[in-house]
mmCIF file of C-alpha atoms in Angstrom:
data_model
loop_
_atom_site.group_PDB
_atom_site.id
_atom_site.type_symbol
_atom_site.label_atom_id
_atom_site.label_comp_id
_atom_site.label_asym_id
_atom_site.label_seq_id
_atom_site.Cartn_x
_atom_site.Cartn_y
_atom_site.Cartn_z
ATOM 1 C CA MET A 1 -44.068 172.923 66.757
ATOM 2 C CA ALA A 2 -46.467 175.194 64.831
ATOM 3 C CA ARG A 3 -45.493 173.541 61.548
ATOM 4 C CA ARG A 4 -46.095 170.096 63.015
ATOM 5 C CA ASN A 5 -49.503 171.184 64.291
ATOM 6 C CA LEU A 6 -50.431 172.455 60.835
ATOM 7 C CA ASN A 7 -49.373 169.171 59.259
ATOM 8 C CA ASP A 8 -51.387 167.250 61.826
ATOM 9 C CA LEU A 9 -54.447 169.410 61.145
ATOM 10 C CA LEU A 10 -54.096 168.730 57.421
ATOM 11 C CA ALA A 11 -53.818 165.032 58.229
ATOM 12 C CA PHE A 12 -57.026 165.205 60.283
ATOM 13 C CA VAL A 13 -58.951 167.072 57.541
ATOM 14 C CA THR A 14 -57.833 164.575 54.906
ATOM 15 C CA VAL A 15 -58.770 161.506 56.972
ATOM 16 C CA ALA A 16 -62.156 163.021 57.865
ATOM 17 C CA ARG A 17 -62.911 163.735 54.210
ATOM 18 C CA GLU A 18 -61.726 160.386 52.886
ATOM 19 C CA GLY A 19 -63.279 158.348 55.692
ATOM 20 C CA SER A 20 -60.237 156.071 55.585
ATOM 21 C CA PHE A 21 -56.654 156.175 56.855
ATOM 22 C CA THR A 22 -55.505 154.176 53.828
ATOM 23 C CA LYS A 23 -57.092 156.542 51.277
ATOM 24 C CA ALA A 24 -55.922 159.615 53.161
ATOM 25 C CA ALA A 25 -52.393 158.233 53.367
ATOM 26 C CA GLY A 26 -52.396 157.743 49.597
ATOM 27 C CA THR A 27 -53.575 161.317 49.091
ATOM 28 C CA LEU A 28 -50.893 162.753 51.378
ATOM 29 C CA GLY A 29 -48.115 160.411 50.311
ATOM 30 C CA VAL A 30 -47.424 158.987 53.777
ATOM 31 C CA THR A 31 -47.948 155.612 55.423
ATOM 32 C CA PRO A 32 -51.211 154.824 57.244
ATOM 33 C CA SER A 33 -49.309 154.181 60.457
ATOM 34 C CA ALA A 34 -47.619 157.593 60.288
ATOM 35 C CA LEU A 35 -50.998 159.196 59.649
ATOM 36 C CA SER A 36 -52.585 157.373 62.567
ATOM 37 C CA GLN A 37 -49.734 158.484 64.820
ATOM 38 C CA ALA A 38 -50.176 162.113 63.722
ATOM 39 C CA ILE A 39 -53.909 162.031 64.492
ATOM 40 C CA ARG A 40 -53.292 160.366 67.835
ATOM 41 C CA GLY A 41 -50.751 163.061 68.731
ATOM 42 C CA LEU A 42 -53.201 165.809 67.750
ATOM 43 C CA GLU A 43 -55.943 164.271 69.879
ATOM 44 C CA GLU A 44 -53.579 163.971 72.832
ATOM 45 C CA ARG A 45 -52.529 167.617 72.564
ATOM 46 C CA LEU A 46 -56.147 168.779 72.301
ATOM 47 C CA GLU A 47 -57.225 166.225 74.943
ATOM 48 C CA ILE A 48 -60.322 165.291 72.946
ATOM 49 C CA ARG A 49 -61.303 162.524 70.541
ATOM 50 C CA LEU A 50 -61.680 163.832 66.968
ATOM 51 C CA LEU A 51 -62.327 160.622 65.048
ATOM 52 C CA THR A 52 -64.386 157.521 65.707
ATOM 53 C CA ARG A 53 -62.562 154.479 64.331
ATOM 54 C CA THR A 54 -64.210 151.187 63.416
ATOM 55 C CA THR A 55 -62.894 148.207 61.487
ATOM 56 C CA ARG A 56 -64.599 149.493 58.300
ATOM 57 C CA SER A 57 -64.662 153.269 58.476
ATOM 58 C CA VAL A 58 -63.509 156.442 60.147
ATOM 59 C CA ALA A 59 -65.879 159.312 60.969
ATOM 60 C CA PRO A 60 -65.507 162.621 62.831
ATOM 61 C CA THR A 61 -66.887 162.923 66.355
ATOM 62 C CA SER A 62 -68.994 165.988 67.197
ATOM 63 C CA ALA A 63 -65.761 167.747 68.175
ATOM 64 C CA GLY A 64 -64.181 166.592 64.936
ATOM 65 C CA GLU A 65 -67.132 167.939 62.933
ATOM 66 C CA ARG A 66 -66.754 171.305 64.657
ATOM 67 C CA LEU A 67 -63.052 171.396 63.864
ATOM 68 C CA MET A 68 -63.727 170.377 60.232
ATOM 69 C CA ASN A 69 -66.259 173.193 59.821
ATOM 70 C CA ALA A 70 -63.768 175.659 61.261
ATOM 71 C CA ILE A 71 -60.641 174.772 59.296
ATOM 72 C CA GLY A 72 -61.524 172.491 56.353
ATOM 73 C CA HIS A 73 -62.422 175.309 53.962
ATOM 74 C CA ARG A 74 -59.282 177.219 54.937
ATOM 75 C CA PHE A 75 -57.067 174.462 53.536
ATOM 76 C CA ASP A 76 -59.130 174.664 50.334
ATOM 77 C CA GLU A 77 -58.565 178.416 50.224
ATOM 78 C CA ILE A 78 -54.822 177.957 50.705
ATOM 79 C CA GLU A 79 -54.728 175.363 47.933
ATOM 80 C CA ALA A 80 -56.681 177.653 45.605
ATOM 81 C CA GLU A 81 -54.315 180.551 46.297
ATOM 82 C CA LEU A 82 -51.293 178.352 45.634
ATOM 83 C CA ASP A 83 -52.855 177.289 42.348
ATOM 84 C CA ALA A 84 -53.485 180.947 41.510
ATOM 85 C CA LEU A 85 -49.778 181.657 41.875
ATOM 86 C CA THR A 86 -49.270 179.826 38.593
ATOM 87 C CA GLU A 87 -50.348 183.100 36.977
ATOM 88 C CA LEU A 88 -46.812 184.261 37.721
ATOM 89 C CA ARG A 89 -45.342 181.364 35.759
ATOM 90 C CA ASP A 90 -44.824 181.253 32.031
ATOM 91 C CA LYS A 91 -47.529 178.616 31.707
ATOM 92 C CA PRO A 92 -50.486 177.653 33.952
ATOM 93 C CA ALA A 93 -50.111 174.415 35.878
ATOM 94 C CA GLY A 94 -51.959 172.256 38.352
ATOM 95 C CA THR A 95 -54.533 169.464 38.514
ATOM 96 C CA VAL A 96 -58.204 169.917 37.640
ATOM 97 C CA ARG A 97 -60.516 167.177 38.959
ATOM 98 C CA ILE A 98 -63.840 166.570 37.187
ATOM 99 C CA THR A 99 -66.543 163.998 37.912
ATOM 100 C CA CYS A 100 -68.671 162.930 34.929
ATOM 101 C CA GLY A 101 -70.186 160.033 32.988
ATOM 102 C CA ASP A 102 -68.084 158.066 30.536
ATOM 103 C CA ASN A 103 -70.080 158.986 27.416
ATOM 104 C CA VAL A 104 -69.712 162.752 27.848
ATOM 105 C CA LEU A 105 -66.036 162.187 28.615
ATOM 106 C CA HIS A 106 -65.490 160.572 25.213
ATOM 107 C CA THR A 107 -67.834 162.749 23.148
ATOM 108 C CA VAL A 108 -67.261 166.196 24.676
ATOM 109 C CA LEU A 109 -64.563 166.517 27.325
ATOM 110 C CA LEU A 110 -61.618 164.710 25.763
ATOM 111 C CA PRO A 111 -62.133 166.142 22.237
ATOM 112 C CA LYS A 112 -62.343 169.692 23.597
ATOM 113 C CA LEU A 113 -59.571 169.370 26.184
ATOM 114 C CA THR A 114 -56.972 167.507 24.107
ATOM 115 C CA PRO A 115 -55.744 170.723 22.410
ATOM 116 C CA LEU A 116 -55.524 172.385 25.827
ATOM 117 C CA LEU A 117 -53.269 169.624 27.179
ATOM 118 C CA ARG A 118 -50.991 169.934 24.163
ATOM 119 C CA THR A 119 -50.715 173.701 24.629
ATOM 120 C CA TYR A 120 -50.279 173.575 28.408
ATOM 121 C CA PRO A 121 -48.354 170.395 29.296
ATOM 122 C CA ASP A 122 -48.126 171.388 32.980
ATOM 123 C CA ILE A 123 -51.914 171.089 33.402
ATOM 124 C CA LYS A 124 -53.169 167.713 34.604
ATOM 125 C CA LEU A 125 -56.757 166.478 34.353
ATOM 126 C CA GLU A 126 -58.254 163.831 36.637
ATOM 127 C CA PHE A 127 -61.630 162.330 35.721
ATOM 128 C CA ASP A 128 -63.925 160.415 38.051
ATOM 129 C CA MET A 129 -66.409 158.216 36.185
ATOM 130 C CA ASN A 130 -69.610 158.360 38.211
ATOM 131 C CA TYR A 131 -73.315 158.415 37.360
ATOM 132 C CA GLY A 132 -74.451 159.482 40.823
ATOM 133 C CA PHE A 133 -74.891 163.024 42.108
ATOM 134 C CA ARG A 134 -71.513 163.649 43.716
ATOM 135 C CA ASP A 135 -71.051 166.414 46.282
ATOM 136 C CA ILE A 136 -68.189 168.094 44.468
ATOM 137 C CA VAL A 137 -67.394 170.366 47.412
ATOM 138 C CA ALA A 138 -67.183 167.561 49.989
ATOM 139 C CA ASP A 139 -65.381 165.242 47.566
ATOM 140 C CA ARG A 140 -62.975 168.010 46.527
ATOM 141 C CA PHE A 141 -63.696 168.043 42.821
ATOM 142 C CA ASP A 142 -63.158 171.230 40.894
ATOM 143 C CA ALA A 143 -66.249 170.596 38.762
ATOM 144 C CA GLY A 144 -68.821 168.066 37.638
ATOM 145 C CA VAL A 145 -70.843 167.422 34.491
ATOM 146 C CA ARG A 146 -74.617 166.915 34.499
ATOM 147 C CA MET A 147 -77.621 167.628 32.350
ATOM 148 C CA GLY A 148 -78.558 171.270 32.760
ATOM 149 C CA ASN A 149 -81.936 170.595 34.402
ATOM 150 C CA THR A 150 -80.415 168.650 37.316
ATOM 151 C CA ILE A 151 -77.961 171.221 38.711
ATOM 152 C CA ASP A 152 -78.417 172.928 42.078
ATOM 153 C CA ASN A 153 -79.111 176.654 42.033
ATOM 154 C CA ASP A 154 -76.079 177.500 44.163
ATOM 155 C CA MET A 155 -73.703 176.268 41.461
ATOM 156 C CA VAL A 156 -72.277 178.072 38.459
ATOM 157 C CA ALA A 157 -73.359 176.111 35.367
ATOM 158 C CA ILE A 158 -72.086 176.643 31.834
ATOM 159 C CA PRO A 159 -73.271 174.734 28.747
ATOM 160 C CA ILE A 160 -70.669 172.502 27.134
ATOM 161 C CA GLY A 161 -72.925 171.055 24.450
ATOM 162 C CA PRO A 162 -76.178 171.684 22.589
ATOM 163 C CA PRO A 163 -79.692 170.900 23.822
ATOM 164 C CA LEU A 164 -80.529 167.195 23.659
ATOM 165 C CA GLN A 165 -83.546 164.934 23.340
ATOM 166 C CA MET A 166 -84.243 161.601 24.924
ATOM 167 C CA ALA A 167 -84.490 158.772 22.392
ATOM 168 C CA VAL A 168 -86.728 155.699 22.506
ATOM 169 C CA VAL A 169 -84.980 152.922 20.565
ATOM 170 C CA ALA A 170 -84.893 149.209 19.893
ATOM 171 C CA SER A 171 -83.267 146.976 17.329
ATOM 172 C CA PRO A 172 -84.860 146.248 13.934
ATOM 173 C CA ASP A 173 -85.222 142.599 15.024
ATOM 174 C CA TYR A 174 -87.170 143.627 18.122
ATOM 175 C CA PHE A 175 -89.594 145.774 16.132
ATOM 176 C CA ALA A 176 -89.957 143.016 13.561
ATOM 177 C CA ALA A 177 -91.450 140.893 16.336
ATOM 178 C CA HIS A 178 -93.325 143.628 18.255
ATOM 179 C CA PRO A 179 -95.587 146.502 17.171
ATOM 180 C CA ILE A 180 -93.984 149.940 17.115
ATOM 181 C CA PRO A 181 -95.207 152.030 20.098
ATOM 182 C CA LYS A 182 -96.873 155.311 19.177
ATOM 183 C CA THR A 183 -97.717 156.660 22.656
ATOM 184 C CA PRO A 184 -96.234 156.313 26.156
ATOM 185 C CA ALA A 185 -99.112 154.028 27.150
ATOM 186 C CA ASP A 186 -98.091 151.576 24.416
ATOM 187 C CA LEU A 187 -94.784 150.968 26.228
ATOM 188 C CA THR A 188 -96.503 149.056 29.030
ATOM 189 C CA ALA A 189 -97.032 146.166 26.580
ATOM 190 C CA HIS A 190 -93.326 146.024 25.641
ATOM 191 C CA LEU A 191 -90.119 144.622 27.078
ATOM 192 C CA CYS A 192 -88.253 147.682 28.311
ATOM 193 C CA ILE A 193 -84.725 148.063 29.647
ATOM 194 C CA ASN A 194 -84.841 149.666 33.088
ATOM 195 C CA GLN A 195 -82.291 151.838 34.873
ATOM 196 C CA ARG A 196 -81.639 151.839 38.613
ATOM 197 C CA MET A 197 -81.001 155.428 39.700
ATOM 198 C CA PRO A 198 -77.623 155.647 41.465
ATOM 199 C CA THR A 199 -78.682 158.298 43.989
ATOM 200 C CA SER A 200 -82.264 157.408 44.956
ATOM 201 C CA GLY A 201 -81.966 153.655 44.321
ATOM 202 C CA GLY A 202 -85.361 153.564 42.598
ATOM 203 C CA LEU A 203 -86.092 152.666 38.986
ATOM 204 C CA TYR A 204 -86.103 155.505 36.487
ATOM 205 C CA VAL A 205 -89.644 156.542 35.573
ATOM 206 C CA TRP A 206 -89.854 157.234 31.844
ATOM 207 C CA ASP A 207 -91.247 160.730 31.300
ATOM 208 C CA PHE A 208 -92.602 162.189 28.082
ATOM 209 C CA GLU A 209 -94.217 165.410 26.890
ATOM 210 C CA LYS A 210 -96.178 166.390 23.797
ATOM 211 C CA ARG A 211 -97.913 169.726 23.203
ATOM 212 C CA GLY A 212 -97.800 170.505 26.915
ATOM 213 C CA GLN A 213 -99.145 167.090 27.978
ATOM 214 C CA LYS A 214 -96.745 165.355 30.374
ATOM 215 C CA VAL A 215 -96.934 161.604 30.876
ATOM 216 C CA ASN A 216 -94.946 159.358 33.233
ATOM 217 C CA VAL A 217 -94.729 155.630 32.576
ATOM 218 C CA ARG A 218 -93.368 152.843 34.767
ATOM 219 C CA VAL A 219 -92.071 150.261 32.334
ATOM 220 C CA ASP A 220 -91.176 146.616 32.868
ATOM 221 C CA GLY A 221 -88.740 144.194 31.302
ATOM 222 C CA PRO A 222 -86.119 141.521 31.901
ATOM 223 C CA LEU A 223 -83.129 143.803 32.469
ATOM 224 C CA ILE A 224 -82.104 146.508 34.956
ATOM 225 C CA PHE A 225 -78.788 148.371 34.793
ATOM 226 C CA ASN A 226 -77.319 151.303 36.714
ATOM 227 C CA THR A 227 -75.318 152.825 33.836
ATOM 228 C CA ALA A 228 -76.040 153.627 30.209
ATOM 229 C CA PRO A 229 -73.518 151.504 28.194
ATOM 230 C CA PRO A 230 -75.078 148.094 28.993
ATOM 231 C CA GLN A 231 -78.521 149.495 28.166
ATOM 232 C CA VAL A 232 -77.225 150.346 24.701
ATOM 233 C CA ASP A 233 -75.738 146.853 24.343
ATOM 234 C CA ALA A 234 -79.015 145.239 25.421
ATOM 235 C CA ALA A 235 -81.003 147.296 22.919
ATOM 236 C CA LEU A 236 -78.563 146.375 20.144
ATOM 237 C CA ALA A 237 -78.999 142.712 21.086
ATOM 238 C CA GLY A 238 -82.764 142.965 20.599
ATOM 239 C CA LEU A 239 -83.600 142.468 24.277
ATOM 240 C CA GLY A 240 -86.015 145.370 24.570
ATOM 241 C CA ILE A 241 -86.689 149.096 24.239
ATOM 242 C CA ALA A 242 -84.293 151.611 25.791
ATOM 243 C CA LEU A 243 -84.765 155.281 26.705
ATOM 244 C CA LEU A 244 -81.520 157.291 26.865
ATOM 245 C CA PRO A 245 -80.151 160.704 25.864
ATOM 246 C CA GLU A 246 -79.799 160.718 22.099
ATOM 247 C CA ASP A 247 -76.042 161.310 22.166
ATOM 248 C CA GLU A 248 -75.597 157.868 23.753
ATOM 249 C CA LEU A 249 -77.381 156.274 20.786
ATOM 250 C CA MET A 250 -76.877 158.475 17.723
ATOM 251 C CA GLN A 251 -74.123 156.445 16.067
ATOM 252 C CA HIS A 252 -76.322 153.337 16.194
ATOM 253 C CA ILE A 253 -79.405 155.208 14.982
ATOM 254 C CA GLU A 254 -77.510 156.664 12.024
ATOM 255 C CA SER A 255 -76.122 153.222 11.117
ATOM 256 C CA ASP A 256 -79.652 151.698 11.327
ATOM 257 C CA ARG A 257 -78.597 149.325 14.092
ATOM 258 C CA LEU A 258 -81.262 150.934 16.283
ATOM 259 C CA VAL A 259 -84.674 152.276 15.273
ATOM 260 C CA ARG A 260 -85.848 155.508 16.915
ATOM 261 C CA VAL A 261 -89.563 155.871 17.703
ATOM 262 C CA MET A 262 -91.869 158.301 19.535
ATOM 263 C CA GLN A 263 -89.592 161.265 18.813
ATOM 264 C CA ASP A 264 -92.629 163.558 18.935
ATOM 265 C CA TRP A 265 -92.975 162.673 22.644
ATOM 266 C CA CYS A 266 -89.359 163.679 23.454
ATOM 267 C CA PRO A 267 -88.957 167.478 23.590
ATOM 268 C CA PRO A 268 -85.503 169.109 23.721
ATOM 269 C CA PHE A 269 -83.965 169.788 27.127
ATOM 270 C CA ALA A 270 -80.839 171.478 28.450
ATOM 271 C CA GLY A 271 -77.804 169.419 27.470
ATOM 272 C CA TYR A 272 -74.540 168.808 29.300
ATOM 273 C CA HIS A 273 -73.316 171.547 31.634
ATOM 274 C CA LEU A 274 -70.108 171.940 33.603
ATOM 275 C CA TYR A 275 -70.952 173.026 37.143
ATOM 276 C CA TYR A 276 -68.777 174.252 40.000
ATOM 277 C CA PRO A 277 -69.115 176.182 43.293
ATOM 278 C CA SER A 278 -69.752 179.891 42.842
ATOM 279 C CA LYS A 279 -67.671 180.881 45.861
ATOM 280 C CA ARG A 280 -64.397 179.224 44.941
ATOM 281 C CA GLN A 281 -61.681 181.331 43.319
ATOM 282 C CA PRO A 282 -60.804 179.521 40.070
ATOM 283 C CA SER A 283 -57.185 178.711 39.322
ATOM 284 C CA PRO A 284 -55.694 179.726 35.947
ATOM 285 C CA ALA A 285 -55.701 176.064 34.897
ATOM 286 C CA PHE A 286 -59.389 175.693 35.769
ATOM 287 C CA SER A 287 -60.278 178.923 33.956
ATOM 288 C CA LEU A 288 -58.633 177.545 30.810
ATOM 289 C CA VAL A 289 -60.618 174.299 31.146
ATOM 290 C CA VAL A 290 -63.866 176.271 31.417
ATOM 291 C CA LYS A 291 -62.964 178.374 28.386
ATOM 292 C CA ALA A 292 -62.120 175.280 26.339
ATOM 293 C CA LEU A 293 -65.351 173.480 27.253
ATOM 294 C CA ARG A 294 -67.846 176.345 26.961
ATOM 295 C CA TRP A 295 -70.380 175.711 24.176
ATOM 296 C CA SER A 296 -70.813 178.800 22.031
ATOM 297 C CA GLY A 297 -73.888 177.670 20.136
ATOM 298 C CA GLU A 298 -72.230 176.025 17.168
ATOM 299 C CA ARG A 299 -73.923 172.981 15.714
ATOM 300 C CA ALA A 300 -72.737 169.675 17.134
ATOM 301 C CA GLY A 301 -70.671 167.346 15.030
#
């Protein structure tokens, strides 16, 4: 009976975190109907409703929230300890889940982690492509990747790449038809490619700095995207000026497909960092990932 109760508690925690019986069933490797039956049995034994079910979502009741706060982290601790037992094996094993953008995946993560996967074939890596600010604790990621100046203070953050600059770019054809901007104020007379921020929902305000003078500019133009790759494509097509981290654009700048301007208004800033909760005990597999990704100060490229 105790084992069944533990399984039912794990079922409850998983459904509450996923917000869906279908997703939770996929995570646990059971059918949704079996999961629903387990939750119903748990509620009957406790004589209290733990989940509120609608046609679109599932959410914990106040009692369910209290139970989640009491036991959810304990399942995480058990999982971390089980992962740590791989120290007793010949080779580390386990899955490391990381949420990141697609550009840093291709330019930093995969190049640095490919040798690790070849050396330790029992390690698995799962990547979640997302430009929003994910709650890696609630969403059960081992780590995330962000620019260094956007990471919460309660997280451990290690650099995985050099400092970066933002880059203001457009195609040669665009600048053949429009004057080259020299100052942030000049941008208000140009077609600019806007970005919808995934977390706040507002448009990204272009910010610049030169000799201590900070300037924010709200630009306008015919296009708005919520990720970087289509902004690059639009700039290459001559549809306007884009502002993105230079690593997203460097190959096109070096091949003269894009022209970089106003570099004196774009000071360096902290580049990509891997961040993760400070309180969680890292598994051997995760420690190897951190070691492989850590930037030691060598020049990029």
